[in-house]
Structure formats: C-alpha cells, structure tokens
Coordinates of C-alpha atoms and ligand atoms in Angstrom, one line a residue:
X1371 CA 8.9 23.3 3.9
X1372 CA 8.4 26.5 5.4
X1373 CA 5.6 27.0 7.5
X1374 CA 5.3 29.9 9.0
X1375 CA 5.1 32.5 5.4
X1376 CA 2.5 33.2 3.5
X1377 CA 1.2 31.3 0.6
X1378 CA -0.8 31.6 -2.5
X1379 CA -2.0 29.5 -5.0
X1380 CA -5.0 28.2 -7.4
X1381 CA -7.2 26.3 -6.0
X1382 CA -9.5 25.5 -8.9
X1383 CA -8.4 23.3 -12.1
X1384 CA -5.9 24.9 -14.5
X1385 CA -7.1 26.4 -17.4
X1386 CA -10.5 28.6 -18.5
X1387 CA -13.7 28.7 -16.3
X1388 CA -16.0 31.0 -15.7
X1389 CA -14.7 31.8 -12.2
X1390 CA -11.4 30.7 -10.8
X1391 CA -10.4 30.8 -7.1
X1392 CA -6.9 31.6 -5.8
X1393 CA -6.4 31.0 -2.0
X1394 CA -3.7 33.2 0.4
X1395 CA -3.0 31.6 3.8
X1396 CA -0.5 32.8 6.3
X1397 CA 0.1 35.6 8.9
X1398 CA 0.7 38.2 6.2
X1399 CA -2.6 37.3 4.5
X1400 CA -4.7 40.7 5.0
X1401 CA -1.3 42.8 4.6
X1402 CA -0.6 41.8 1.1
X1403 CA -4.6 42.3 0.4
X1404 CA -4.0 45.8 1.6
X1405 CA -1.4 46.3 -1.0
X1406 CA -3.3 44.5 -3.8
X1407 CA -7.1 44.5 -3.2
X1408 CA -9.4 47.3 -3.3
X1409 CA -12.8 47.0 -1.5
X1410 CA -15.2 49.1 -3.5
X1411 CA -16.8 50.2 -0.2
X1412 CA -13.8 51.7 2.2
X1413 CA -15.1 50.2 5.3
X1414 CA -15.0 46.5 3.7
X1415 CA -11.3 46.9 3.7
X1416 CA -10.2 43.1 4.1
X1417 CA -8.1 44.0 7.5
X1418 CA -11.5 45.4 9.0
X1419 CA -13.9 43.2 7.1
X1420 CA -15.8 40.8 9.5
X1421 CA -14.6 37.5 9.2
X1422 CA -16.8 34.9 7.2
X1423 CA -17.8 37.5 4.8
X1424 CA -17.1 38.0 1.0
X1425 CA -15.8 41.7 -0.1
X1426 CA -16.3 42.9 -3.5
X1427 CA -13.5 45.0 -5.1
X1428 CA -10.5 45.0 -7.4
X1429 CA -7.4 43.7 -7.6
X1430 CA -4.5 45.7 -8.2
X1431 CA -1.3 46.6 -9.5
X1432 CA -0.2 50.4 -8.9
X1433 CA -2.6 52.2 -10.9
X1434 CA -3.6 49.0 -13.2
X1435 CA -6.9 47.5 -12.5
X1436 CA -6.4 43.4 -12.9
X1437 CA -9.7 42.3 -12.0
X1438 CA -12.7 43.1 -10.5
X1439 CA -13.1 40.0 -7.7
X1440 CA -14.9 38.6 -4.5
X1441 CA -12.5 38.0 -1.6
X1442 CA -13.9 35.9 1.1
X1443 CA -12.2 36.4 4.1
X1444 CA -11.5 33.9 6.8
X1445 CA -9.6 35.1 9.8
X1446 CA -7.4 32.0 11.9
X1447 CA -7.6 30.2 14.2
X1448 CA -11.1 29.7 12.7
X1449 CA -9.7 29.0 9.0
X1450 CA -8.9 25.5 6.9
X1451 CA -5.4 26.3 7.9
X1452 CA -5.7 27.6 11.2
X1453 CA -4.2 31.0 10.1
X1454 CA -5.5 33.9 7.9
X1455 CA -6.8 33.0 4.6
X1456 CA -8.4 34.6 1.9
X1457 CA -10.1 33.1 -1.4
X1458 CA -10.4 35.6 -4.1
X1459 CA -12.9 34.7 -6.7
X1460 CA -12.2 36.0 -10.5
X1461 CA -12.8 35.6 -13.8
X1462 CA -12.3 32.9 -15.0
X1463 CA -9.2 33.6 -17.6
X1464 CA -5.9 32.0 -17.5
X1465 CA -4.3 35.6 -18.0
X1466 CA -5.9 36.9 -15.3
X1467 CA -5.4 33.6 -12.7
X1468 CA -1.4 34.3 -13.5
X1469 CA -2.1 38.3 -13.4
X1470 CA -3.4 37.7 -9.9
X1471 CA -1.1 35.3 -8.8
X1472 CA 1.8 37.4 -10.0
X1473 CA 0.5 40.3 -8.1
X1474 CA 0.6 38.3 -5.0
X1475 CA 4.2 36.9 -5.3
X1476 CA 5.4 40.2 -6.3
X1477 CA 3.9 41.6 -2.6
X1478 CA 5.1 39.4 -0.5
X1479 CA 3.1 35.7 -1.0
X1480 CA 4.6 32.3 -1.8
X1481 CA 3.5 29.6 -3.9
X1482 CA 1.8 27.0 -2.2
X1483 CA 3.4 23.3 -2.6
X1484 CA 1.1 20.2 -3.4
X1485 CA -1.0 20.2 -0.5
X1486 CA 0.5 22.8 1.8
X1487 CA -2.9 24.1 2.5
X1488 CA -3.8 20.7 4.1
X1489 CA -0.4 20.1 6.0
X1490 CA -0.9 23.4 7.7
X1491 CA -4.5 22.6 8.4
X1492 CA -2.7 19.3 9.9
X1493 CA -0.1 20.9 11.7
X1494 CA -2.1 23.2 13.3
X1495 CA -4.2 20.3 14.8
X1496 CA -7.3 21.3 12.6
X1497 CA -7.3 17.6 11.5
X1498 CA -5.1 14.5 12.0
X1499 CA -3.4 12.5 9.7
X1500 CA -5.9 10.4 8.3
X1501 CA -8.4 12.8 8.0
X1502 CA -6.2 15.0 6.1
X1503 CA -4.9 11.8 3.6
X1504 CA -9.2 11.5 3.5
X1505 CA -9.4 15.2 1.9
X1506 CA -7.2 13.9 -0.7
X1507 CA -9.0 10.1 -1.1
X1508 CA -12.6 12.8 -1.5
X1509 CA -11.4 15.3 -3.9
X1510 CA -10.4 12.0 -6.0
X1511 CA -13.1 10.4 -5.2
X1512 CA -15.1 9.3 -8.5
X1513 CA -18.0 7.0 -7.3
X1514 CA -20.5 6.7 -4.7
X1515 CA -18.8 4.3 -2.6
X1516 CA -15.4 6.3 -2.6
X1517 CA -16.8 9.4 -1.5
X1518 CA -19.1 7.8 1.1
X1519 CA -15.7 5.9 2.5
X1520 CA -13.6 9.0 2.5
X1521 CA -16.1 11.6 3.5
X1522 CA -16.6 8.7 7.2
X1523 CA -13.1 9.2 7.7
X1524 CA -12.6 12.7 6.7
X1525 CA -15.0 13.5 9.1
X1526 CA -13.1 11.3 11.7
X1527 CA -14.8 8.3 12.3
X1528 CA -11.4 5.9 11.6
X1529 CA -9.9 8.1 13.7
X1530 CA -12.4 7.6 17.0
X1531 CA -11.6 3.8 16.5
X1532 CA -7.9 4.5 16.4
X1533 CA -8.0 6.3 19.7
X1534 CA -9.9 5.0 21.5
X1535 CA -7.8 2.0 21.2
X1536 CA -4.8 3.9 22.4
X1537 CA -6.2 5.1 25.1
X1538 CA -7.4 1.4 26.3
X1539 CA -3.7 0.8 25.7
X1540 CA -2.1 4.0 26.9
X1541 CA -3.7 3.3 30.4
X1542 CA -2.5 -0.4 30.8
X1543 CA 0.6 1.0 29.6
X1544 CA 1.2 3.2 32.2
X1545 CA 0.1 1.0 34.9
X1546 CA 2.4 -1.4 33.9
X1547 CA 5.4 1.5 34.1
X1548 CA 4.5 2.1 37.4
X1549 CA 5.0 -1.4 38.4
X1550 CA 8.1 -0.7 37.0
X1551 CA 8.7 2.2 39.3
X1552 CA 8.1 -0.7 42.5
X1553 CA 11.2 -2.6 41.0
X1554 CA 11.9 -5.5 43.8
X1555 CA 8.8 -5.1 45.2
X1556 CA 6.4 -7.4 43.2
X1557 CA 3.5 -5.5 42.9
X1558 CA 0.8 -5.9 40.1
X1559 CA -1.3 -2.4 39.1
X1560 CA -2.2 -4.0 36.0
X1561 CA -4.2 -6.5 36.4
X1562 CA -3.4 -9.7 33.6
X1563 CA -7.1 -10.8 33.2
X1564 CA -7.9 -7.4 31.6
X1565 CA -4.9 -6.6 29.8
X1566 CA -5.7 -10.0 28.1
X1567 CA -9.2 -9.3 27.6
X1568 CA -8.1 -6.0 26.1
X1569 CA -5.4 -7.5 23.9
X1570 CA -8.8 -9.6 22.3
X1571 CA -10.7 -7.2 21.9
X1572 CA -8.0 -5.0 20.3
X1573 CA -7.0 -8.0 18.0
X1574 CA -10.4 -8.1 16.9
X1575 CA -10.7 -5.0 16.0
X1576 CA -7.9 -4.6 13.9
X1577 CA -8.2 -7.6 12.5
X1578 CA -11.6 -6.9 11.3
X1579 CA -10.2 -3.5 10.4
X1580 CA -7.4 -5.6 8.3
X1581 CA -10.0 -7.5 6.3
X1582 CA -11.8 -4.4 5.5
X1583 CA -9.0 -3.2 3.4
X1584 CA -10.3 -5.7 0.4
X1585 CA -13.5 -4.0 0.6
X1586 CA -11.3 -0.3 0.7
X1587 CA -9.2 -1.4 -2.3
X1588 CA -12.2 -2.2 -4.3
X1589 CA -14.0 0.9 -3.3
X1590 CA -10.8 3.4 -4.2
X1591 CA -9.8 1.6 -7.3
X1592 CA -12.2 0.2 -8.9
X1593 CA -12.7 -3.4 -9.5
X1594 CA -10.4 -4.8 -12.0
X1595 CA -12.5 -7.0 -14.4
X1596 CA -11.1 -8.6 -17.9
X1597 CA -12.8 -9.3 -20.9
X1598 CA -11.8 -12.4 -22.5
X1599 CA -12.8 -13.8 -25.7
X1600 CA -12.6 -14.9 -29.2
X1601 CA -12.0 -12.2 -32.0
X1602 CA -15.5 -11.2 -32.6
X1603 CA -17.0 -12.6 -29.6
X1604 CA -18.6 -9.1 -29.2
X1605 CA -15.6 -7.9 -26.4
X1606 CA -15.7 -4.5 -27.8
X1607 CA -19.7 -4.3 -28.9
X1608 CA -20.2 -5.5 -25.1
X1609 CA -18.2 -2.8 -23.4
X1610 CA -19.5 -0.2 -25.4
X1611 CA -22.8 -1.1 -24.8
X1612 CA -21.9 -1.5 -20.7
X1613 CA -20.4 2.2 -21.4
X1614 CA -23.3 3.9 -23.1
X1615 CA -25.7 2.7 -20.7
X1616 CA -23.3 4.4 -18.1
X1617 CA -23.2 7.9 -20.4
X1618 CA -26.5 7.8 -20.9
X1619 CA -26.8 8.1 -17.0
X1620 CA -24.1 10.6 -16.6
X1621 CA -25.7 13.2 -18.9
X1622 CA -29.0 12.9 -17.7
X1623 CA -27.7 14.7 -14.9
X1624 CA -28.3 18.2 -15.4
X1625 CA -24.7 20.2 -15.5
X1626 CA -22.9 17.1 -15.4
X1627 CA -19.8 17.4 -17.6
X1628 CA -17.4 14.0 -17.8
X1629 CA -14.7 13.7 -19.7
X1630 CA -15.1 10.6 -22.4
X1631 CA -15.0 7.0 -20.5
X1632 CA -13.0 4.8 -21.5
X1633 CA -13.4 1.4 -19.8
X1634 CA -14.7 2.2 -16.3
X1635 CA -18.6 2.1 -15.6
X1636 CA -19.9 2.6 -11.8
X1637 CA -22.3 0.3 -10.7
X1638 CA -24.2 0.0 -7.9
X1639 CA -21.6 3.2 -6.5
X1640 CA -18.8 0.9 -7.5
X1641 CA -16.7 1.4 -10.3
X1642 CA -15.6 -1.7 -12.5
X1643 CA -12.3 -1.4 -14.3
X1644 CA -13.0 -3.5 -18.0
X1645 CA -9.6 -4.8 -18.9
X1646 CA -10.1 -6.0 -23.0
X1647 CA -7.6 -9.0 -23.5
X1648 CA -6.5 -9.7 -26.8
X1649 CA -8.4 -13.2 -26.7
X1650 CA -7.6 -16.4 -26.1
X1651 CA -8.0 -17.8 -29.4
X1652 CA -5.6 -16.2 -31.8
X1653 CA -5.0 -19.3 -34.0
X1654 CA -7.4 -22.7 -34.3
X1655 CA -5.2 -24.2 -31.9
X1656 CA -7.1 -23.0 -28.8
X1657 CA -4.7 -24.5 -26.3
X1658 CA -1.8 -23.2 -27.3
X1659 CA -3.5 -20.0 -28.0
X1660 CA -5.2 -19.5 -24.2
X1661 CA -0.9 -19.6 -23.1
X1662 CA -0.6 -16.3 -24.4
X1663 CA 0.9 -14.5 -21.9
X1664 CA -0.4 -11.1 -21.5
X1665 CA -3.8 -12.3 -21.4
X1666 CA -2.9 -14.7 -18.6
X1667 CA -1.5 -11.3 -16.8
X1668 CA -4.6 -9.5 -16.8
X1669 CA -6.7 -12.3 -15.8
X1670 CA -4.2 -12.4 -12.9
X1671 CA -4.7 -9.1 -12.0
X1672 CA -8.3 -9.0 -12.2
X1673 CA -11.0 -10.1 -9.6
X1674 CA -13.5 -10.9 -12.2
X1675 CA -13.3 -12.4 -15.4
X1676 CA -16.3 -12.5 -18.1
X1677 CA -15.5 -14.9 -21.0
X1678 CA -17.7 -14.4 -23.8
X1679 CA -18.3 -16.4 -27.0
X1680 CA -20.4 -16.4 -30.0
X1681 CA -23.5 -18.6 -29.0
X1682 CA -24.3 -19.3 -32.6
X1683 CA -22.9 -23.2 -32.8
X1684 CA -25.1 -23.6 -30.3
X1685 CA -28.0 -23.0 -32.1
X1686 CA -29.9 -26.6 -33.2
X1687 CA -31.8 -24.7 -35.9
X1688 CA -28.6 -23.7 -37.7
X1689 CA -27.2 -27.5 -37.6
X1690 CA -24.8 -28.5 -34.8
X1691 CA -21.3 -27.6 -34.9
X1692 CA -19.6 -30.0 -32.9
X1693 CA -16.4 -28.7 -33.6
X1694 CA -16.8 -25.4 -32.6
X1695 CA -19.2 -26.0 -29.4
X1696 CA -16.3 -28.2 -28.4
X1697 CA -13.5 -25.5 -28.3
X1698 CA -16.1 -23.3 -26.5
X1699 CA -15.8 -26.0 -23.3
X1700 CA -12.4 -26.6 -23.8
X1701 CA -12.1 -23.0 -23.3
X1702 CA -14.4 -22.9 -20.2
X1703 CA -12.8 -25.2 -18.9
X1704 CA -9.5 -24.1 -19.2
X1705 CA -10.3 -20.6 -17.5
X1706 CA -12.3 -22.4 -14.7
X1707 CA -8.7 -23.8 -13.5
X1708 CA -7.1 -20.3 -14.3
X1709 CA -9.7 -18.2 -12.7
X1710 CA -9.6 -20.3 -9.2
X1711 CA -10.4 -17.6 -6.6
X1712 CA -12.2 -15.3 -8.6
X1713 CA -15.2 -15.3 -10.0
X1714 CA -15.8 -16.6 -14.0
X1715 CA -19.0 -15.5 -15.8
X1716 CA -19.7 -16.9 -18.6
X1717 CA -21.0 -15.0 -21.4
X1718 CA -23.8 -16.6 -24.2
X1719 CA -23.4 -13.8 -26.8
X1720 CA -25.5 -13.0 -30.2
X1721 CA -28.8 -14.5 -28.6
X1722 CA -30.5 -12.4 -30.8
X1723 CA -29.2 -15.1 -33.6
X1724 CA -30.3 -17.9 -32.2
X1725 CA -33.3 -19.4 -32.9
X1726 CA -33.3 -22.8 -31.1
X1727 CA -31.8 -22.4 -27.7
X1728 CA -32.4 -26.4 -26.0
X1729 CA -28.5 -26.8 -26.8
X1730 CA -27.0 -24.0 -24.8
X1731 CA -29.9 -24.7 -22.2
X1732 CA -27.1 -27.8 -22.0
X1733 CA -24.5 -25.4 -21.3
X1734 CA -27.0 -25.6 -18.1
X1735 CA -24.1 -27.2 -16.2
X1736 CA -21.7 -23.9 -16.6
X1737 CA -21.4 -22.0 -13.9
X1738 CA -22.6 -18.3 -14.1
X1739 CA -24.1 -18.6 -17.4
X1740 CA -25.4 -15.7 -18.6
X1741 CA -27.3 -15.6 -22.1
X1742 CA -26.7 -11.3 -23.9
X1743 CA -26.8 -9.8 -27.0
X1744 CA -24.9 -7.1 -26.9
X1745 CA -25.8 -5.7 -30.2
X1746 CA -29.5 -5.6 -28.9
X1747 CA -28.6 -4.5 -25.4
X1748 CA -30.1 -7.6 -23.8
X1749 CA -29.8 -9.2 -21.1
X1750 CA -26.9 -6.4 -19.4
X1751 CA -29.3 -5.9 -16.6
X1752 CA -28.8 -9.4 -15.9
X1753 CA -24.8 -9.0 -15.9
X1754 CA -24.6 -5.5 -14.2
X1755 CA -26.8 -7.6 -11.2
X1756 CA -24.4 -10.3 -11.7
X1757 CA -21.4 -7.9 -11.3
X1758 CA -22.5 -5.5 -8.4
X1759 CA -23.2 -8.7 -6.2
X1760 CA -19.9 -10.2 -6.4
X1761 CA -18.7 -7.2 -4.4
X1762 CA -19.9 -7.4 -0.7
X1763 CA -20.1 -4.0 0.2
X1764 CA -22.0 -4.9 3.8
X1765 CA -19.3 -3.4 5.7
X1766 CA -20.1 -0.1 3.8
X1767 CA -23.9 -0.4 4.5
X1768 CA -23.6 -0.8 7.9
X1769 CA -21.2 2.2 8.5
X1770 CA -18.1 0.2 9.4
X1771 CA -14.6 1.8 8.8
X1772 CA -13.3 0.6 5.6
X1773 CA -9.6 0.6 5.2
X1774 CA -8.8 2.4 2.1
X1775 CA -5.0 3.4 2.3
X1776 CA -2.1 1.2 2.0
X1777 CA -0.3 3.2 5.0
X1778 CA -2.7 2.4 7.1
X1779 CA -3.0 -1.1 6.5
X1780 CA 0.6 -1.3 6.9
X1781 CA 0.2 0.3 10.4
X1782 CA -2.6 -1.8 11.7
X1783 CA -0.5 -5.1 10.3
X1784 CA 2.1 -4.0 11.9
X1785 CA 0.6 -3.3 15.4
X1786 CA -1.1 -6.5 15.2
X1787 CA 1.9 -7.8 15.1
X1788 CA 2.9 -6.1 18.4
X1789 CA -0.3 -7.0 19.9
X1790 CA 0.5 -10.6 19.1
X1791 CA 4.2 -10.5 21.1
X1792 CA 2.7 -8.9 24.0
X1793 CA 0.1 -11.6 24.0
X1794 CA 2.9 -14.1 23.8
X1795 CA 5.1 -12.3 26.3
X1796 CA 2.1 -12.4 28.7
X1797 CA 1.9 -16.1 28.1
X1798 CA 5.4 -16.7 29.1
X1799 CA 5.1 -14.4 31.7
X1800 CA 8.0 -11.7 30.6
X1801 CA 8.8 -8.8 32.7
X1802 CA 6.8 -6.0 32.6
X1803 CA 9.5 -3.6 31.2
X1804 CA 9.7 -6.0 28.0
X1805 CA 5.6 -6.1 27.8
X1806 CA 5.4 -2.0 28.4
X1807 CA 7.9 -1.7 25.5
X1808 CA 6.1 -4.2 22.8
X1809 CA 2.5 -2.1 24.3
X1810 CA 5.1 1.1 23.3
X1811 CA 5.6 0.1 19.5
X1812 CA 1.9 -0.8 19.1
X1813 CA 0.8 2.5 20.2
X1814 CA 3.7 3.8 17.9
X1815 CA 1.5 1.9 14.9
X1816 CA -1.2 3.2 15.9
X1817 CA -0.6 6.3 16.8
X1818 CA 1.4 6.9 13.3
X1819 CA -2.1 6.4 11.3
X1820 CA -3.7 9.5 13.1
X1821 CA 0.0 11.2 13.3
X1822 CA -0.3 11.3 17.1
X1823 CA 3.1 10.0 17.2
X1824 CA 5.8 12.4 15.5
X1825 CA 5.9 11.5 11.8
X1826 CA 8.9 11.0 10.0
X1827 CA 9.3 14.5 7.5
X1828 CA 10.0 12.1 4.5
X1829 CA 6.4 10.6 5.4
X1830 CA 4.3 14.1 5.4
X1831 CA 6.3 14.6 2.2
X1832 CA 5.4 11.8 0.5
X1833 CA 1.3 11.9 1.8
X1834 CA 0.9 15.1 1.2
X1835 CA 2.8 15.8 -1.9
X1836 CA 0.7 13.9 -3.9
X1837 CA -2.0 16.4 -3.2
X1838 CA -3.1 18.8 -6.3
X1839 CA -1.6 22.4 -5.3
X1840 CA -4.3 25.0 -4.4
X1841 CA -5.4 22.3 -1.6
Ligands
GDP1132 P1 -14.6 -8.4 -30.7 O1 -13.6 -8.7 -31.7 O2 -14.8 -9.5 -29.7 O3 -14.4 -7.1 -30.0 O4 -16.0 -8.3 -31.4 P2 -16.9 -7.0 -31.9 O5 -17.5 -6.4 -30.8 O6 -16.0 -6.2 -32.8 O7 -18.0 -7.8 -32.7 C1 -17.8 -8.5 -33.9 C2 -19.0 -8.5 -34.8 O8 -20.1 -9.1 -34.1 C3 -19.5 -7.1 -35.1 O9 -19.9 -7.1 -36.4 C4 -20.7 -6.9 -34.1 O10 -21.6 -6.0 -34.6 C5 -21.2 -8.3 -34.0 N1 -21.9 -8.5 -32.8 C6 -21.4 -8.3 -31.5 N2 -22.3 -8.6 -30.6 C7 -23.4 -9.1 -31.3 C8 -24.7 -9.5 -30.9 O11 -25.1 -9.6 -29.7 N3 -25.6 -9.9 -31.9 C9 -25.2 -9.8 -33.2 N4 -26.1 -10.2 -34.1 N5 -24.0 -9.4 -33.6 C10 -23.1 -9.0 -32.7

C-alpha cells in the first residue's frame, strides 16, 4: 500500500440517498480541487479557504457542470488522516457519486483501499492500533452495549491500561539491562521485591482483562440463544412476538429506518441471537428424537437455551394426560444434562388455554419455569427480565475495559504467559539477561495491541482490510 498519494473514495453507503459524501486525503488534495472544484465565491477557492470551513461550488469537468456540492475542507496535520482532506457533499445519485469520483481519478486521485483512511490516521500517530480496530468495532456497532464498549476504547481508555503497564515494565526492564552492563560485578538496580510486586499487579490486571473478554464477546456478537421445542410448541409464534415488541420500539423512533429483523432482538443494550432448532421431537419416540444432531449443535453453540412446550396436558380441567406430561419431563430432563453450563429456561406455553393451573404449579420443581402465551403476548416481560439478567454486564456499568477483539485477547494471553516465566525465572533466580529478555516479549504482547511495537504488514492488512472503503 502506498502511502504517500492521494486518495479518494465514498464514504457513505452505496447506492441512492439524498446526499452522498466522497472524501480526498493526501498531499495533492487541494491541487486536484483546483482542477475540479469551482467555489462560487473566488476567494473560497479550496487552496485559500480557511481550514474547518465548508465551500459551496461545483464540480467540474472542462466545461461540464457535474454537480453543484459542499466541500469541507480540512487542512493536515489537523485532519482524520493527518494530511489534507476534503469531503465533498453531493447529491445523492449514484450517477453523480461515480461522475465525481471519475473526475477525481481522472486528475490525479486514487481509490482508497478498505480502510486506508484509518491506517493513515494510524500511521500518522493520530490514533493507535486499538483505537483504530475500535473505529471499525463503532461503525458496526448495532446495540447499546457495543457502541458504549467501542466508543471507551476508541477514545483510548484500553489503551491508557496498556501503557501504563509497559511503562511499569519498560523501567524494570531497563534497570535490569544495566545490571547487565556491571557484568562480574554483582550489582542489583532492580530491586526483586518490586519487580514481584509489579509482576502481581500486572497479572492481575490482565487477568481480569482476560476474563472480560466473555463479557466483550457477548457485547460484539450478540448472545447466541436457541429455541427448542416441539412442532407447534409456539417456537415461531414466540420469536415473532419477542421480534415485534423489538420493531415496535425501533419505529417509534423518529427517522429510524432498519432493515427487516430477522432473529436478533436487543435487550437491555444487548442483542440476543434466537437460533430456531428444528425440535427435539420429530417422531413419538422422544429419545431417539432429542439425538438429532443439528439441534444438539446449536444448543452447543448457544449460551442460553429456552425449551418451550405446549402447557395444555397440564391442564386438570381438560383431563390429565399422563402420557404427554411425561415426555414433557423426560425432555426436561434430558436438556438439563445437555445444557450443563448454560442456562435452561423453561418455557410453559398456551397459558391462555389453560384453565386449571395446580398441575404445572407441580412443574414447581423445574428450574426457571416460566409460564407465556405467546399468542397473547404474556408473560415476555417476564422472559426478556429473565434473559437480560443472565448476562452480567457489571464490568460495563462500572467503566471497566471490556475485551472485545480476538487479537487482543490473544496478546494479553500471550503476555500473561511471559509474565508467568519471568515470575518463575525470578523464583529460580535466573540471570538477569534471561529475565530482561522474557520482560522483552511481554512488552512485545503488549505493545503489539496498541501497535507500539512494529506490526507485522500482513497484520495491518488483515485489521484493516476488513474495514468498509470510504473509512
Ligand atoms: P412452532 O411449530 O413451534 O413454531 O409453533 P407455531 O408458532 O407455528 O404455533 C403452532 C400453533 O400454535 C399456531 O396455530 C399458533 O397460533 C398456536 N400458538 C402458539 N402459541 C400459542 C399460545 O400462546 N396460545 C394459543 N392459544 N395458541 C398458540
């Protein structure tokens, strides 16, 4: 990737809008506006235009008028990128967007890669590495909790804790060198008491970090939960009314558009993933049934199951049904032993059917029994309450870093690890060239989170061509 030309591309979503927004950034930024923009008033010419202001004009080609636009005009090192970068505003057309962008390759521009924008910003030191993978975590962010997570570190606060530890390190480290530097003559700069009590304190911190990464998952992808149930339970009556409640949220929110939802609702800022299974019960013969083997997958994969079954056998007042109430705790049972480690809810459905309800009240013994009727809509408050408190999100609430991203946690593991052999070496009293080098590789982990470190090309490639071009 070059860095040092000039680049253009859209930064708003393909397709029609009222306004779209194409971005230039590089050295030859105000150049190629000279040959392609037009400010209606002379002395607004983007070149002499004051920086931080927008400049209304046209763009264009020769003698052809393309557009009539707004270019805001942002000169570097006091840019996104750190160099000069325009945004021109226009309509919203897709003919004009590729009109535009034409204009600007034709004069000099390039197009931008995924996320070249942000890698500049990155390289020029505007941010670091985590803060830029956070600008991609927040433009994707689709709940509450996400955005809260990755606006924190966006704006650097995983970062501070990064550093700061490295610096606690970075100065034992050197210390330690400098012993180094005495050779024969047995001399101690770094005193052992502190480096352990640092090598705790460090520990716990990343450790805590570590942990926190359950929380991050959860947060950035949603919490897997499957749906598991008889045919005609009420699996599909159920997650359309857990969905409508959500729409009916969504567009009361004025100017909110959303695309149709399929089987994610946000609760509590948390978004739940519903994963329908294709039942458990396909023939009469329930256990052989509940082997099927995708529906064993899913519950695998999920944190939270919710079996549901029709109550009706249940109800005295329509005669018992042994039969049937048996296979319903035959089935309960079952999933308790397959849902070890997650959390089973169990899910009393058509109450609005039932007119004697002593027998279920037997049920009593079930764990996480919750009596619905999905048709009717009641008793979801209940089970959204239910479903937003299985996920601890204290660490959130009290402004804690949540690890969210998989190369991070990688990188903390890793220099835990490190931590841990320079604990060990301590222990066994190793010479201080061998404890300076394991200190060396943890600050390398650490320092490869922020990108203090140099970072492998293939790595930048990887984080930051998953980026949407235009950011
Ligand atoms: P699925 O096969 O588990 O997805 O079941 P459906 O959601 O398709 O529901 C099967 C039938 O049961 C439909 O006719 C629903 O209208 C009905 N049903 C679902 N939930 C309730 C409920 O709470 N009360 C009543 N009375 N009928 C329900």
């Amino acid at each position: 990737m070059r860095m040092d030309d000039t680049i253009c591309a859209l930064s708003t979503p393909q397709g029609m809008g009222a306004i779209a927004m194409i971005r230039i950034s590089g050295s030859d930024t105000f150049p190629i506006l000279e040959k392609t923009f037009k400010a209606f008033s002379p002395r607004h010419n983007p070149s002499e235009a004051k920086p931080y202001s927008l400049v209304f004009g046209k763009m264009v080609d020769g003698e052809t008028i393309v557009d009539e636009v707004m270019v805001g005009i942002f000169k570097g090192p006091h840019s996104y990128t750190g160099e000069d970068v325009a945004e021109i505003s226009c309509h919203g057309s897709v003919y004009i967007q590729e009109q535009i962008i034409r204009l600007l390759l034709k004069n000099g521009c390039r197009i931008a890669d995924p996320g070249e924008y942000t890698m500049r910003a990155f390289t020029a030191g505007k941010m670091d590495l985590s803060q830029a993978e956070a600008v991609a975590d927040l433009i994707e962010s689709e709940s509450k909790a996400a955005h809260q997570v990755a606006m924190q570190q966006m704006r650097g606060g995983f970062s501070e804790e990064i550093k700061g530890l490295r610096t606690e390190l970075i100065n034992f480290a050197s210390l330690i060198e400098l012993e180094l530097d005495f050779g024969e003559e047995d001399v101690e700069f770094a005193d052992r008491t502190q480096l352990s009590e640092l090598l705790l304190r460090i520990k716990s911190v990343i450790s805590r970090l570590l942990e926190s990464f359950d929380t991050g998952n959860v947060i950035k992808n949603g919490v897997p939960v499957a749906i598991v149930g008889a045919p005609n339970a009420g699996k599909s009556t159920l997650l359309n009314a857990l969905l409508n409640e959500e729409k009916a949220i969504v567009t009361d929110v004025a100017g909110t558009t959303r695309d149709a939802i399929e089987d994610e609702i946000s609760l509590g800022g948390v978004r739940f993933r519903f994963i329908d299974t294709a039942g458990i019960r396909e023939t009469e013969d329930l256990v052989e049934s509940i082997g099927i083997k995708k529906t064993f997958e899913k519950i695998e994969q999920s944190r939270i199951v919710m079996y549901l079954f029709n109550a009706q056998p249940f109800d005295s007042a329509q005669g018992d049904n042994f039969e049937k109430q048996e296979l319903i705790r035959t089935e309960i049972a079952q999933l308790k032993e397959k849902t070890k480690g997650k959390t089973l809810l169990v899910l009393a459905n058509k109450m609005d059917l039932i007119e004697d309800t002593t027998l279920l009240e037997k049920l009593g013994d079930v764990e996480n029994l919750i009596p619905i009727s999905a048709l009717q809509k009641r008793g979801l408050k209940e089970l959204e309450t239910r479903l937003t408190s299985e996920i601890d999100l204290g660490a959130l609430n009290s402004n804690q870093t949540i690890v969210t991203n998989a190369r991070h946690f990688s990188a903390l593991q890793q220099s835990l690890e490190d931590i841990l052999r320079v604990e060990q070496g301590m222990e066994n009293n190793i010479s201080g060239d061998f404890l300076a080098m394991d200190i060396r590789e943890a600050l390398k982990h650490l320092g490869s989170i922020i990108g203090e470190v140099e970072t492998d090309r293939d790595i930048l490639g990887n984080i930051f061509g998953k980026f949407c071009i235009g950011k």
